[in-house]
Short mmCIF file of C-alpha atoms in Angstrom, two decimals:
data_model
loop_
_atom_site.label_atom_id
_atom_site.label_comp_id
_atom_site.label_asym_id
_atom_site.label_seq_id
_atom_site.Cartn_x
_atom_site.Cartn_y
_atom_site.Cartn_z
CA UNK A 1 5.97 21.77 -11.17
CA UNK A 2 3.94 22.18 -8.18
CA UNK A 3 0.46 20.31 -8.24
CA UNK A 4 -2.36 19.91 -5.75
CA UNK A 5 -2.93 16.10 -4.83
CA UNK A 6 -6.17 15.09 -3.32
CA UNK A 7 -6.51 11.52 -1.45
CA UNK A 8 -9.15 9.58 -0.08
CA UNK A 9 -9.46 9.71 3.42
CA UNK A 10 -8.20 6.56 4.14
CA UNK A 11 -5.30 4.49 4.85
CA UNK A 12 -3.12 7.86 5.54
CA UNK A 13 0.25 6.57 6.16
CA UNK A 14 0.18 4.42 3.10
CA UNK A 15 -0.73 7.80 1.06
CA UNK A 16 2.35 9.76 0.35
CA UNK A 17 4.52 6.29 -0.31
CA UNK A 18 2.47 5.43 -3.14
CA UNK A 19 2.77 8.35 -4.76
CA UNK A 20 6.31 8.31 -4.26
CA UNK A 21 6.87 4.37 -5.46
CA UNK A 22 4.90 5.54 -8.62
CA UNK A 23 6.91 8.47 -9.43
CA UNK A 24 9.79 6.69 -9.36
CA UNK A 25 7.98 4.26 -11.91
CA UNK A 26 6.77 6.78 -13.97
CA UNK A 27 9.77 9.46 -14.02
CA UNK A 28 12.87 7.26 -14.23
CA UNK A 29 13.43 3.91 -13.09
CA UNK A 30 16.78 3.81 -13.08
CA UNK A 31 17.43 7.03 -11.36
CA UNK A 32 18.43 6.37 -7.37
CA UNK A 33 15.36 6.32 -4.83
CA UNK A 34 14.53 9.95 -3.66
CA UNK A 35 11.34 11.19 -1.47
CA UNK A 36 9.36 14.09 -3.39
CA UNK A 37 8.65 17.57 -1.93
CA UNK A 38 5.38 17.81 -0.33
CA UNK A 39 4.31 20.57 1.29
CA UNK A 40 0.72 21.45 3.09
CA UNK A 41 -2.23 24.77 2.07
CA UNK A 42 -2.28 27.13 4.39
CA UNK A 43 -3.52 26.06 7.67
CA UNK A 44 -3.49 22.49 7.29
CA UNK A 45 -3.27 19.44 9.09
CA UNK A 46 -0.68 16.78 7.83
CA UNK A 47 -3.35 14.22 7.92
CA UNK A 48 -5.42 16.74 5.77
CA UNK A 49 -6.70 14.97 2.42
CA UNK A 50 -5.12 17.81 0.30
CA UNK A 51 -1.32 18.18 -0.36
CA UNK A 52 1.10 19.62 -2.92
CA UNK A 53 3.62 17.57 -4.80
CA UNK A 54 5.97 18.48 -7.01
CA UNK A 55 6.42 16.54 -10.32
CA UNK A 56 8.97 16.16 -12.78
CA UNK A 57 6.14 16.82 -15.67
CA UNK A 58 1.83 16.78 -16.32
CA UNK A 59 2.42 13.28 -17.53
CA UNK A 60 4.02 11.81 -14.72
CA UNK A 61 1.62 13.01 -12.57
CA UNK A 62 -1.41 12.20 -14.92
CA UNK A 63 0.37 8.39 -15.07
CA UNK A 64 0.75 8.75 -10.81
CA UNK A 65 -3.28 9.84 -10.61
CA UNK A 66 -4.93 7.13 -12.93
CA UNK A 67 -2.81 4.09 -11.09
CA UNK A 68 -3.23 5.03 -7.76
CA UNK A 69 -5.19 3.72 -5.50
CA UNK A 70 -5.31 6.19 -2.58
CA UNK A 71 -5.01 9.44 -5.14
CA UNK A 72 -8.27 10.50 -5.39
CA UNK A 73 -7.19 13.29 -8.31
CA UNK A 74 -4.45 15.73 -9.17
CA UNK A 75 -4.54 19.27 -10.33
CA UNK A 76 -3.17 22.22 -11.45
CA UNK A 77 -3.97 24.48 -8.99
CA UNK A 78 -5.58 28.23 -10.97
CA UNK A 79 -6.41 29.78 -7.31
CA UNK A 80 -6.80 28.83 -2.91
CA UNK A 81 -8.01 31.13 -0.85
CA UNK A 82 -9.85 31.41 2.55
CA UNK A 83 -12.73 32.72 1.07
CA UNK A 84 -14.06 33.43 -2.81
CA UNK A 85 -12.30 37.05 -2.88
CA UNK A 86 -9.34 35.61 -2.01
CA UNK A 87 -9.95 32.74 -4.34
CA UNK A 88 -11.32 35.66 -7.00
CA UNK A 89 -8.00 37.59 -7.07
CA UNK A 90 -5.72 34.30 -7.19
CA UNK A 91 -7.44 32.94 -10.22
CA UNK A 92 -6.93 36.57 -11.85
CA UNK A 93 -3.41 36.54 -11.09
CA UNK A 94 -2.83 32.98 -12.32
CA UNK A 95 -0.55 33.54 -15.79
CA UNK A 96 -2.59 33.90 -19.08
CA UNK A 97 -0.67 31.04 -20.78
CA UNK A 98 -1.47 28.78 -18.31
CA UNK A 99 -4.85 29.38 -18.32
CA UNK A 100 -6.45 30.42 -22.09
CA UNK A 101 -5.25 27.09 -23.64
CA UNK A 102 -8.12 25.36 -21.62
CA UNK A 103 -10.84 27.83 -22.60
CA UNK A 104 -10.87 28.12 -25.82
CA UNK A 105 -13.74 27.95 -27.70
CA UNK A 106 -13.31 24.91 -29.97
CA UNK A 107 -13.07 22.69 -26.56
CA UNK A 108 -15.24 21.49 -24.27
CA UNK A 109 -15.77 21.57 -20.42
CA UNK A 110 -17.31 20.48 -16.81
CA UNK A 111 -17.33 22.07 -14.07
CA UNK A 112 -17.38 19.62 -10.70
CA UNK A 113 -18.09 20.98 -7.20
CA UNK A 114 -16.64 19.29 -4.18
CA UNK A 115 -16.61 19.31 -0.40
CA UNK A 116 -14.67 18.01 2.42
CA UNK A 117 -16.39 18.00 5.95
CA UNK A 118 -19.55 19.09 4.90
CA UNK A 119 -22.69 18.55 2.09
CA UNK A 120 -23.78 21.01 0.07
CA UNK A 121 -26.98 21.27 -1.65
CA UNK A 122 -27.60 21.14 -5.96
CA UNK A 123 -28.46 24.45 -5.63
CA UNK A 124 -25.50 25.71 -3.29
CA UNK A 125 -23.75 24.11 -5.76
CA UNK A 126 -25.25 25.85 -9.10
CA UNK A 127 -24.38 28.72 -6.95
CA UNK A 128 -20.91 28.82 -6.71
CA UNK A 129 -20.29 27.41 -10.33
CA UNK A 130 -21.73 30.59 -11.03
CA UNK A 131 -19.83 32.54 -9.06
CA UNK A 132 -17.20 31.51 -11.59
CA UNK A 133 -18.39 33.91 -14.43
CA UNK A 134 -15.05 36.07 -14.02
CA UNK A 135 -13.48 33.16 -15.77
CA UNK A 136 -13.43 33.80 -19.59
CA UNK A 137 -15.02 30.12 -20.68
CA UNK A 138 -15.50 30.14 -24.27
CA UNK A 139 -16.05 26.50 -24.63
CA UNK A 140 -19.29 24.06 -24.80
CA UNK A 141 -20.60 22.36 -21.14
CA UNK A 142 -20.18 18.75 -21.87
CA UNK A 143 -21.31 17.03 -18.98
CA UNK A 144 -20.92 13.45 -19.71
CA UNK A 145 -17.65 13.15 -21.52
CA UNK A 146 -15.92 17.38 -21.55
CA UNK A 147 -12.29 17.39 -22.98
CA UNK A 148 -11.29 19.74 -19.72
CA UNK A 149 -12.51 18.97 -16.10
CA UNK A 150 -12.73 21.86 -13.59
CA UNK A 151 -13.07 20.99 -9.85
CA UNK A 152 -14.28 23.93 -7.25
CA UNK A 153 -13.37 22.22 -3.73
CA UNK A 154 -14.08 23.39 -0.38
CA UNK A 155 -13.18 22.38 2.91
CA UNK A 156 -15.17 22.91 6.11
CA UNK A 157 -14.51 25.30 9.38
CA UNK A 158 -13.36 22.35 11.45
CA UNK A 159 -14.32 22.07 14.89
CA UNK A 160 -12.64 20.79 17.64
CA UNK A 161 -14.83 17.63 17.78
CA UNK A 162 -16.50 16.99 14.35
CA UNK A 163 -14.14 13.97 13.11
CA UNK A 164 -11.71 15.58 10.90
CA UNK A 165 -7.88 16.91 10.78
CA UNK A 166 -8.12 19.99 12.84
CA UNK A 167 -7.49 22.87 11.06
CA UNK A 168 -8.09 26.91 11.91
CA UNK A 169 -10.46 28.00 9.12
CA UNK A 170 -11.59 26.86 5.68
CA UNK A 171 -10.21 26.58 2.56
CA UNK A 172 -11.26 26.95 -1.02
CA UNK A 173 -9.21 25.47 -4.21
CA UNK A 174 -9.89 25.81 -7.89
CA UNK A 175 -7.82 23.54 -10.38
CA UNK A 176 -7.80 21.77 -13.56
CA UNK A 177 -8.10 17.90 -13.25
CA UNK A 178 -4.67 16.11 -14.59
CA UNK A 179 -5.95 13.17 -13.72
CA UNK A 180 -7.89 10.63 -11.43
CA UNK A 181 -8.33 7.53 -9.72
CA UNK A 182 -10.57 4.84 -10.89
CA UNK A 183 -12.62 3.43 -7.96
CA UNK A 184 -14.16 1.28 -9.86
CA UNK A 185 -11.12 -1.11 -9.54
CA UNK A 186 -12.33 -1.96 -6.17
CA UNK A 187 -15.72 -3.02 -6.68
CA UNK A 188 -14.54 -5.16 -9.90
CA UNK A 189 -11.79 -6.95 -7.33
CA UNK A 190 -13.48 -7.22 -4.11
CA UNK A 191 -13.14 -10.30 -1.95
CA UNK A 192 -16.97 -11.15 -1.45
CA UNK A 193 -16.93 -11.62 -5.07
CA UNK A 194 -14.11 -13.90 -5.57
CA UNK A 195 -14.37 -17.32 -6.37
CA UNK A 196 -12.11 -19.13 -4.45
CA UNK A 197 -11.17 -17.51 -0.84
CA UNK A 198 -8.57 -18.39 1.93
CA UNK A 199 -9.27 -17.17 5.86
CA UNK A 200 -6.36 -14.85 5.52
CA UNK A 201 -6.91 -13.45 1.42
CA UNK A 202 -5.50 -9.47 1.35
CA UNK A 203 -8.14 -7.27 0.88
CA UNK A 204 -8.20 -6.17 -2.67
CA UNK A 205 -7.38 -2.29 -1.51
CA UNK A 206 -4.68 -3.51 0.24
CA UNK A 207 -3.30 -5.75 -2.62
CA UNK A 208 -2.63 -3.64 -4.89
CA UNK A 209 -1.04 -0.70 -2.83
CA UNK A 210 1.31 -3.62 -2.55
CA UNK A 211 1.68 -4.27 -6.14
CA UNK A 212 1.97 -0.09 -6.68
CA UNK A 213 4.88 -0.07 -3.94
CA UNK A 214 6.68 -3.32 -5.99
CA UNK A 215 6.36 -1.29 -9.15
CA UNK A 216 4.51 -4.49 -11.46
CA UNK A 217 4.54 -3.53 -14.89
CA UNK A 218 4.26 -5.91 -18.06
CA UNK A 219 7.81 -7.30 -18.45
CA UNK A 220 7.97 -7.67 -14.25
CA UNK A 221 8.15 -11.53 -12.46
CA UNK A 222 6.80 -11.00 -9.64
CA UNK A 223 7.06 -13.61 -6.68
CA UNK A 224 4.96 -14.73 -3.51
CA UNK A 225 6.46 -16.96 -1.33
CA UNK A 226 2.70 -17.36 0.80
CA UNK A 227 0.86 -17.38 -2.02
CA UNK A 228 -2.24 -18.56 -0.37
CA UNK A 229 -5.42 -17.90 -2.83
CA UNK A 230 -3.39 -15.54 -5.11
CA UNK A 231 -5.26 -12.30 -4.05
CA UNK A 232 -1.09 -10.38 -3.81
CA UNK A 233 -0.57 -11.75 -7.46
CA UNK A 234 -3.99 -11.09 -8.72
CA UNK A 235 -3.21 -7.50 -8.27
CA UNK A 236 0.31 -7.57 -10.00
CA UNK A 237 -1.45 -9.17 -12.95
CA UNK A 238 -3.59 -7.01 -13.21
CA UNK A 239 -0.96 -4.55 -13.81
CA UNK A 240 0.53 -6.82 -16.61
CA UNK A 241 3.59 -7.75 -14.29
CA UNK A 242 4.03 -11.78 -14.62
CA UNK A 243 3.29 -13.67 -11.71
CA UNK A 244 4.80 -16.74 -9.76
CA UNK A 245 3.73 -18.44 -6.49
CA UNK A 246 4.26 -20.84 -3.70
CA UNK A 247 2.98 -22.26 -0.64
CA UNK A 248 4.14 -25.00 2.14
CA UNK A 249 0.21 -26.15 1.94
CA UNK A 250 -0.01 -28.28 -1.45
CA UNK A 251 -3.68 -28.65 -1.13
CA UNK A 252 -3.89 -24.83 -1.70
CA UNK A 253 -1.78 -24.46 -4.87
CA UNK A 254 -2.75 -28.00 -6.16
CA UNK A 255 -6.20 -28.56 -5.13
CA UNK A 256 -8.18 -25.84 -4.08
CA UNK A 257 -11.81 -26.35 -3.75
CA UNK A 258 -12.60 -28.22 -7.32
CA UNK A 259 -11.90 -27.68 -10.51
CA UNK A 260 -13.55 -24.93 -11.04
CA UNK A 261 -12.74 -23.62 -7.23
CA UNK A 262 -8.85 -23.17 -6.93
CA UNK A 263 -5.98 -20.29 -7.31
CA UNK A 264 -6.27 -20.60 -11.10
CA UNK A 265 -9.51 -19.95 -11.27
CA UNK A 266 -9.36 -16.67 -9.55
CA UNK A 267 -6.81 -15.45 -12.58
CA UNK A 268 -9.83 -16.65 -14.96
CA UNK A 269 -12.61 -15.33 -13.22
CA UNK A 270 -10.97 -11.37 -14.44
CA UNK A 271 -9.63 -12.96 -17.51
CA UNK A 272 -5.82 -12.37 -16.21
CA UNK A 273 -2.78 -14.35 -17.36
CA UNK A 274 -2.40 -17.26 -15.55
CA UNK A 275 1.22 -17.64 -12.90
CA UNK A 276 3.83 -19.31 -14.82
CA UNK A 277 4.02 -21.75 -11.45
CA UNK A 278 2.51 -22.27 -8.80
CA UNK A 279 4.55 -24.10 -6.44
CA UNK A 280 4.83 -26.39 -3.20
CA UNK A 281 7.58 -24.99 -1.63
CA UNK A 282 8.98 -24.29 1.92
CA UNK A 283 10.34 -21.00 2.36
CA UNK A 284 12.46 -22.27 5.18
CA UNK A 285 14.26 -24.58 2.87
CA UNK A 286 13.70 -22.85 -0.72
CA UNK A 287 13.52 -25.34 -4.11
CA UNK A 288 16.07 -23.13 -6.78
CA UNK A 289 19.40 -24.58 -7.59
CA UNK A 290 22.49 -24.07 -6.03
CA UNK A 291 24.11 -20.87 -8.03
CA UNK A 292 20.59 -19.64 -9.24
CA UNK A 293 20.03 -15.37 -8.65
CA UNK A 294 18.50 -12.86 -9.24
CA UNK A 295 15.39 -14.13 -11.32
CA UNK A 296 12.35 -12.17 -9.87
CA UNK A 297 12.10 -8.48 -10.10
CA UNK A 298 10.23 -8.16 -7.15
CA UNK A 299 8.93 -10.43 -4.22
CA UNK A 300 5.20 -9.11 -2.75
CA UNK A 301 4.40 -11.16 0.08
CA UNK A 302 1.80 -11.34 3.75
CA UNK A 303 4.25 -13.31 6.19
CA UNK A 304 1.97 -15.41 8.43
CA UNK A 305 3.44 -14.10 11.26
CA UNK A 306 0.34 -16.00 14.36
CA UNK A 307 -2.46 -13.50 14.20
CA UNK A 308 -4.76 -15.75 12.35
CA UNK A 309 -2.99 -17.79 10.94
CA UNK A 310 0.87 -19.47 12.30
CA UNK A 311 3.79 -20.55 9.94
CA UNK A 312 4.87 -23.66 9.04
CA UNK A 313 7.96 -25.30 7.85
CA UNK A 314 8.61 -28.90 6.50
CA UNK A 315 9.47 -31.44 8.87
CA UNK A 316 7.07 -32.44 11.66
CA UNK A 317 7.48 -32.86 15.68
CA UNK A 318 8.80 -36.26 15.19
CA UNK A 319 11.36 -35.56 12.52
CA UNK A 320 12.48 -32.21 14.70
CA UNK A 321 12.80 -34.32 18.06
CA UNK A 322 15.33 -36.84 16.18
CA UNK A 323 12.62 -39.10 16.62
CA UNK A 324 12.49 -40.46 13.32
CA UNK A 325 14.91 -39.63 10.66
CA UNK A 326 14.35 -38.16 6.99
CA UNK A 327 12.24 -41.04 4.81
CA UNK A 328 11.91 -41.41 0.83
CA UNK A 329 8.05 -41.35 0.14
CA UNK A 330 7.61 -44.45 -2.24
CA UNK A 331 6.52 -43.36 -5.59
CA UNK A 332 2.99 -45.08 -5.14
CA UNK A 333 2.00 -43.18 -2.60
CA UNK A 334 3.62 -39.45 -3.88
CA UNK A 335 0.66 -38.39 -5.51
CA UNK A 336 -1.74 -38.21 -2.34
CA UNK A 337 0.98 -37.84 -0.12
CA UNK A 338 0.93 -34.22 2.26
CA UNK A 339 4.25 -33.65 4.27
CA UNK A 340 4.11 -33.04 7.54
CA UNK A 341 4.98 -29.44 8.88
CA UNK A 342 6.52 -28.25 12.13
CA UNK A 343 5.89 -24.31 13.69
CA UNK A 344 7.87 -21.42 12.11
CA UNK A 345 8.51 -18.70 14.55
CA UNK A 346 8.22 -15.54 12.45
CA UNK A 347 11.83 -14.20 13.43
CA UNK A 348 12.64 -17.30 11.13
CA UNK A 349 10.57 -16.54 8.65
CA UNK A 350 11.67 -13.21 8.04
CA UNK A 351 15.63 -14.37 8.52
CA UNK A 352 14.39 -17.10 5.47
CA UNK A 353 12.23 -13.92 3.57
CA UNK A 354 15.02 -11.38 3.35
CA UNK A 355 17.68 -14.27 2.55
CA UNK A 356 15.43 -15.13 -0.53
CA UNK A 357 14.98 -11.52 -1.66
CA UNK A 358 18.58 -11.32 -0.94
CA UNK A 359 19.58 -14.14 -3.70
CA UNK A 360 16.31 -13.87 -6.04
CA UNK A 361 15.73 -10.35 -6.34
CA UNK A 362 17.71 -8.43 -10.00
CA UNK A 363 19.42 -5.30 -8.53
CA UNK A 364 17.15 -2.37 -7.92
CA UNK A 365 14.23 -4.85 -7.24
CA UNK A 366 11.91 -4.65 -4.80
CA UNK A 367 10.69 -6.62 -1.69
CA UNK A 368 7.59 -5.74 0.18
CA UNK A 369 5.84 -6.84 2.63
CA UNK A 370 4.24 -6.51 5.75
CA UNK A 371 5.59 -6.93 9.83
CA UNK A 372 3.57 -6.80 12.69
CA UNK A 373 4.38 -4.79 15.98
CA UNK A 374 2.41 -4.24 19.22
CA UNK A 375 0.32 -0.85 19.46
CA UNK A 376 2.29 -0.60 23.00
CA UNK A 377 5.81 -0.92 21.72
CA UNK A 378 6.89 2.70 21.81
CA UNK A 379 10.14 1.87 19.88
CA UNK A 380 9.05 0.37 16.95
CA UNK A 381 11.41 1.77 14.49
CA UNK A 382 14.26 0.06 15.95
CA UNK A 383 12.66 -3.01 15.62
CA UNK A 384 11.99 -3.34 11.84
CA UNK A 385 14.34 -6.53 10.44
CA UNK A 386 17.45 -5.65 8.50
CA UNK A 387 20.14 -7.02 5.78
CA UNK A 388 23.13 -5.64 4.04
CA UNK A 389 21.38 -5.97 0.71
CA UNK A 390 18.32 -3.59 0.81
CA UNK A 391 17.30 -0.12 1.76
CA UNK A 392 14.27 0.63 3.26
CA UNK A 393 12.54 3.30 1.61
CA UNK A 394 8.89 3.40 2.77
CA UNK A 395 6.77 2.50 6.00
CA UNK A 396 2.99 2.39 6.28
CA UNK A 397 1.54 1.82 9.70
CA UNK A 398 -1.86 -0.03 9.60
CA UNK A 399 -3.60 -0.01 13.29
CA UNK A 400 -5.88 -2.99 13.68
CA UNK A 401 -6.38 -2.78 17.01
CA UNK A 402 -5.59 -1.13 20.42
CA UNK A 403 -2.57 -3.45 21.00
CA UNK A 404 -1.76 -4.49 17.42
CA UNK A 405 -0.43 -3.25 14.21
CA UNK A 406 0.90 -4.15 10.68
CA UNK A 407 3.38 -2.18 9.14
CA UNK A 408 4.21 -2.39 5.10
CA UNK A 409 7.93 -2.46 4.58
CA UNK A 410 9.38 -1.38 1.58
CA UNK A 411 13.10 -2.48 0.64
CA UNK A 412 15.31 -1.90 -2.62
CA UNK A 413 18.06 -4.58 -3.47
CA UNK A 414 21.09 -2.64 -3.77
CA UNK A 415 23.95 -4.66 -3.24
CA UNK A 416 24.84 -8.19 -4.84
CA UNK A 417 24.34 -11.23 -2.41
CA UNK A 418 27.40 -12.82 -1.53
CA UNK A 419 28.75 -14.97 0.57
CA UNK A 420 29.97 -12.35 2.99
CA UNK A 421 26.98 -10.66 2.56
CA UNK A 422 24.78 -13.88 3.53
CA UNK A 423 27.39 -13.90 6.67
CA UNK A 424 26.78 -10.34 7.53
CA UNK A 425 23.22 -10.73 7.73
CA UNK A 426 23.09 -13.57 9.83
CA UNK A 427 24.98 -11.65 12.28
CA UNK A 428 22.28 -9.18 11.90
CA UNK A 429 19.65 -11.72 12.35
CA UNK A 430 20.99 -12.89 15.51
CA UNK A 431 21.48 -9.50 17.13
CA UNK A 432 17.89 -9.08 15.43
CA UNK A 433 16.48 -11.45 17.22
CA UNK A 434 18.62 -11.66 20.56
CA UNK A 435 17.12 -7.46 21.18
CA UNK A 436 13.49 -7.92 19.79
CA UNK A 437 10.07 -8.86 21.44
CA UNK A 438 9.72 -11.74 22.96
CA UNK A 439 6.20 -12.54 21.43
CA UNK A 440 8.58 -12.30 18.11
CA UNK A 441 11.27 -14.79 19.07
CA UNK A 442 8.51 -16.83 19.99
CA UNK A 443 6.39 -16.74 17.61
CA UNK A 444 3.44 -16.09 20.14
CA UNK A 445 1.80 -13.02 18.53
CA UNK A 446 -1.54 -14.40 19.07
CA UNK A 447 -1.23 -14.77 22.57
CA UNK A 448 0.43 -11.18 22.56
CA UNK A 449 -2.27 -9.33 20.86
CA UNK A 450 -5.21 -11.55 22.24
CA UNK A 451 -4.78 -12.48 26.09
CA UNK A 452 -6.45 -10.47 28.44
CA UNK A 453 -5.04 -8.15 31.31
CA UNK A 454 -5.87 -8.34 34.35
CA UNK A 455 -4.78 -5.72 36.97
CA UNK A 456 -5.31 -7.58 39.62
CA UNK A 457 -3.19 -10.22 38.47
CA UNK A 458 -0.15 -8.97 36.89
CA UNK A 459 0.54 -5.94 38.72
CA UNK A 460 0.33 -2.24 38.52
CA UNK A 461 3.84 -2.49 36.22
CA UNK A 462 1.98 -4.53 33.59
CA UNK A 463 -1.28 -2.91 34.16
CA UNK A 464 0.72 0.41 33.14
CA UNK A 465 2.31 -1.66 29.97
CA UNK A 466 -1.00 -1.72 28.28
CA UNK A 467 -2.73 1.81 29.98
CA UNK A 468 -1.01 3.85 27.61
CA UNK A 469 -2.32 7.48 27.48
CA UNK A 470 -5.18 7.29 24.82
CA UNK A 471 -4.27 9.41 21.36
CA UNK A 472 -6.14 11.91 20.14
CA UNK A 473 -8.86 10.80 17.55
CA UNK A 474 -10.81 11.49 14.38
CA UNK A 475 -13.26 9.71 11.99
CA UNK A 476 -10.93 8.15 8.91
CA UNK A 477 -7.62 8.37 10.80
CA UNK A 478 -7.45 4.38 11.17
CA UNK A 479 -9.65 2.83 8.90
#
């Protein structure tokens, strides 16, 4: 069935992949990835907050509105029209047995006005509430807690310069609310609040989009191999998925800031199950046992990929010059005792991240995380990292700046890692990284996205590298 889904105006390419990831959670997990049908009102813009989606059931779709994070509600759609004839004769027309179920008299009801690129007034509002009166209510108004909610939403006649999607003329939609998004998820997670804090912590919004496109449910292990101050996990917990972590830096996952400053007491501060380990581990030379697979069910990660902060991998500039040669710490000193690291370019962090998802993830699970490009790249698709054992099934683009960008990947495991399968994708790898970037080979993303141009300096060829033609803007497209 057909229902109208209304987002928040933000983050719109992550939108329309969360809904799908939590479809798939909510319809059939087993069942083989497939995108929904969407499909725009009349007149709109795809970047327009409203959109129809069609859902196996009203419980999926209740289960897809109260996760979400980006769904602001969903609804069955009584009437749309450009104006409130239009909207009049639709509701009139809308079947009987659809409709008299929710107005009986025994129930209760609440009626909610809303807008989209404009304010109305309380009184404007009273207004068109009762403009309403053709619809046989029978019911009691319950304002604070109705069994039914109603929503009357109108869009604005959208300019050519006022912010928003263009679009040729207004619209009007009147639906019963399935379900909707609580905000207040947010506020309770945010990062200002949060005891113990890391220079490059995900934003809570952002963390658990993450855990919605890994599917974390209770039963889940979910893994983060840059586990940082826990913010990735913190989500997944909170969607009763179990959590494990690790992290090259052992004051991090060890230390913290205190006792009463550290990873684990982030978990206790929203009274969340603690990891089952945290762990000081390299992901360039992984801890598990030879044999061990498929143990996590999925693997949520933020690479550090040089923007603010660079990877690291055990071993140190001596030990990689053959200057020195591996050493035994003596046990007396093991306790207090912090390796020393070396660089890790990001193409071999990714090689090492898909190789682990390769081996760790159970069939069907799911690796996400996110990849960096430049804003000037024009051929970005074809530069996303690839191996024989995962699909990718969903791309959000996140602009940070004029010359830089994050994309969220999402993969499916959905062949078995073997041996010629490890081969295979090291072939990949190295025809990977023998066509991409050269800030990526590198590892210099920082100087990439931060040096200056000069046109003076480098020429009217490099000059034109960075001159791109500017895109079209509104308010809300890239925050």
């Amino acid at each position: 069935m057909w229902y109208l889904c209304v987002f928040f105006h933000r983050l719109l390419d992550y939108r329309k992949a969360e809904v799908e990831s939590l479809a798939q959670l909510f319809s059939n997990e087993d069942q083989e990835y497939q995108c929904l049908q969407w499909r725009l009102p009349l007149l709109h813009h795809p970047d327009s907050p409203f959109h129809f989606v069609n859902l196996p059931s009203e419980d999926v779709a209740k289960s897809i509105a109260n996760r979400s994070i980006l769904v602001k509600g969903m609804y069955e759609l009584w009437g749309e029209g450009g104006s409130y004839e239009e909207l009049e004769e639709c509701i009139r027309n809308y079947p009987d047995e659809r409709k008299l179920p929710y107005l009986d008299s025994n129930s209760t009801f609440k009626i909610n006005v809303d807008t989209f690129g404009k304010v109305i007034s309380l009184q404007e509002q009273t207004q068109r509430i009762q403009g309403l009166s053709y619809i046989p209510f029978k019911g009691r108004v319950n304002l604070k807690n109705p069994e039914h909610k109603f929503w009357l939403m109108e869009t604005d006649d959208y300019g050519a310069s006022n912010g928003l999607p263009p679009m040729v003329q207004k619209r009007i939609f009147f639906g019963r609310e399935i379900g909707g998004a609580d905000r207040k998820l947010l506020p309770t997670y945010q990062l200002k609040s949060r005891t113990y804090l890391g220079p490059t912590a995900m934003d809570a919004e952002m963390a658990f989009l993450m855990a919605n496109q890994a599917l974390a449910t209770p039963g889940k292990l979910v893994y983060d191999p840059f586990v940082g101050t826990g913010s990735i996990l913190i989500a997944a917990a909170h969607f009763g998925a179990m959590t494990m972590g690790a992290d090259i830096d052992i004051r991090v996952v060890r230390d913290g800031r205190g006792p009463d400053c550290n990873v684990w007491s982030n978990f206790k501060q929203y009274g969340l199950p603690m990891p089952i380990a945290l762990l000081r581990a390299d992901n360039n030379l992984p801890p598990w046992r030879t044999g061990l697979k498929e143990v996590f069910d999925a693997i949520i990660c933020d690479p550090p990929y040089g923007v603010r902060a660079g990877g690291r991998k055990s071993g140190g500039r001596k030990l990689m010059k053959g200057v020195i040669g591996p050493y035994i710490v003596p046990d007396d000193k093991r306790t207090d005792h912090i390796p020393s690291t070396a660089s890790y370019s990001l193409v071999e962090c990714v090689h090492d991240l898909l190789d682990l998802a390769g081996r760790m993830l159970v069939m069907g699970g799911r690796l996400v995380f996110f990849y960096p490009v430049l804003s000037e790249d024009d051929n970005v698709d074809n530069h996303f990292p690839e191996h024989p054992c995962f699909k990718l099934i969903a791309t959000s683009e996140q602009i940070l700046s004029s010359r830089y960008s994050r994309v969220l990947l999402t993969m499916v495991k959905t062949s078995p890692y073997t041996e010629d399968i490890a081969e295979a994708a090291r072939l990949k790898h190295l025809d990977f990284k023998e066509n991409h970037l050269k800030w990526l080979e590198d590892g210099n993303l920082h100087s990439a996205v931060f040096s200056p141009t000069d046109p003076q300096s480098n020429g009217a060829a490099d000059h034109a590298k960075f001159t791109k033609e500017p895109k079209p803007k509104y308010r809300g497209k890239y925050v």
